[in-house]
Coordinates of C-alpha atoms in Angstrom, one line a residue:
M1 CA 201.9 -108.5 -45.4
P2 CA 199.8 -105.4 -46.1
A3 CA 200.1 -102.3 -43.9
Q4 CA 197.8 -99.3 -43.5
Y5 CA 197.7 -96.2 -41.3
C6 CA 194.7 -96.1 -39.0
S7 CA 193.4 -93.9 -36.2
N8 CA 195.1 -94.6 -32.9
P9 CA 192.6 -96.8 -31.0
L10 CA 194.0 -95.7 -27.7
D11 CA 193.4 -92.0 -28.5
P12 CA 190.8 -91.7 -31.3
G13 CA 190.1 -88.0 -30.6
T14 CA 193.5 -87.0 -32.0
E15 CA 194.9 -87.0 -35.5
E16 CA 197.7 -89.4 -34.4
A17 CA 197.9 -92.5 -36.6
V18 CA 199.3 -95.9 -36.1
L19 CA 200.8 -98.2 -38.7
V20 CA 198.8 -101.5 -38.7
T21 CA 200.1 -104.6 -40.4
Y22 CA 197.7 -107.4 -41.0
E23 CA 196.9 -110.6 -42.9
D24 CA 194.2 -110.0 -45.4
D25 CA 191.6 -112.4 -44.1
R26 CA 188.0 -112.0 -44.9
P27 CA 185.7 -110.6 -43.7
L28 CA 188.0 -108.9 -41.2
A29 CA 191.8 -108.6 -41.2
A30 CA 193.9 -110.5 -38.7
I31 CA 196.0 -107.7 -37.0
R32 CA 199.7 -108.5 -36.7
S33 CA 201.1 -105.3 -35.3
V34 CA 200.1 -101.7 -34.3
I35 CA 203.1 -99.4 -34.4
D36 CA 202.8 -95.9 -32.9
A37 CA 204.9 -92.8 -33.8
A38 CA 207.6 -93.8 -31.3
G39 CA 208.0 -97.3 -32.9
H40 CA 206.3 -99.3 -30.1
D41 CA 204.0 -102.2 -30.9
L42 CA 200.7 -101.4 -29.1
L43 CA 199.0 -104.7 -30.1
P44 CA 199.8 -106.5 -26.8
T45 CA 198.1 -103.7 -24.8
L46 CA 195.0 -103.3 -27.0
S47 CA 191.6 -104.7 -25.9
D48 CA 189.6 -106.9 -28.1
A49 CA 187.3 -103.9 -28.7
C50 CA 190.2 -101.7 -29.9
I51 CA 191.4 -104.5 -32.3
R52 CA 187.8 -104.8 -33.6
I53 CA 187.7 -101.1 -34.4
L54 CA 191.0 -101.4 -36.4
Q55 CA 189.6 -104.4 -38.3
L56 CA 186.5 -102.5 -39.1
E57 CA 188.4 -99.4 -40.2
I58 CA 190.4 -101.5 -42.6
A59 CA 187.3 -103.3 -43.9
V60 CA 185.6 -100.0 -44.6
Y61 CA 188.8 -98.6 -46.3
H62 CA 188.9 -101.6 -48.7
G63 CA 185.1 -101.5 -49.4
R64 CA 184.3 -104.8 -47.8
I65 CA 181.5 -103.1 -45.8
E66 CA 179.7 -99.9 -46.2
P67 CA 180.8 -96.8 -44.2
Y68 CA 178.7 -96.6 -41.0
A69 CA 177.4 -100.1 -41.4
W70 CA 180.1 -101.2 -39.0
T71 CA 179.0 -98.8 -36.2
Q72 CA 176.5 -101.2 -34.8
H73 CA 179.5 -103.3 -33.8
A74 CA 181.8 -100.5 -32.7
V75 CA 182.4 -99.4 -29.1
D76 CA 180.9 -96.1 -27.9
V77 CA 179.0 -95.5 -31.1
A78 CA 175.3 -95.1 -30.5
A79 CA 174.2 -94.7 -34.2
P80 CA 175.5 -93.6 -37.5
P81 CA 175.3 -89.8 -38.3
V82 CA 171.9 -88.7 -39.7
A83 CA 172.1 -87.7 -43.3
A84 CA 171.2 -84.0 -43.9

């Protein structure tokens, strides 16, 4: 089962990461666990929106979708950054 460090979906403003294990389904991964720094599995407490953000982060990392293409599906993201 693959694993990857992702942004903490419960506190995305920090640099804290969580270890996400997942099944490599396509187009989005099936999340199996979300382990925080204290070793607790956060998955049972995450909303569907938080899980979707983790799935999209993994998809972007693996090049399945273009960066910022996922923002139309993310929570609290109005639009991608404007290119300078």
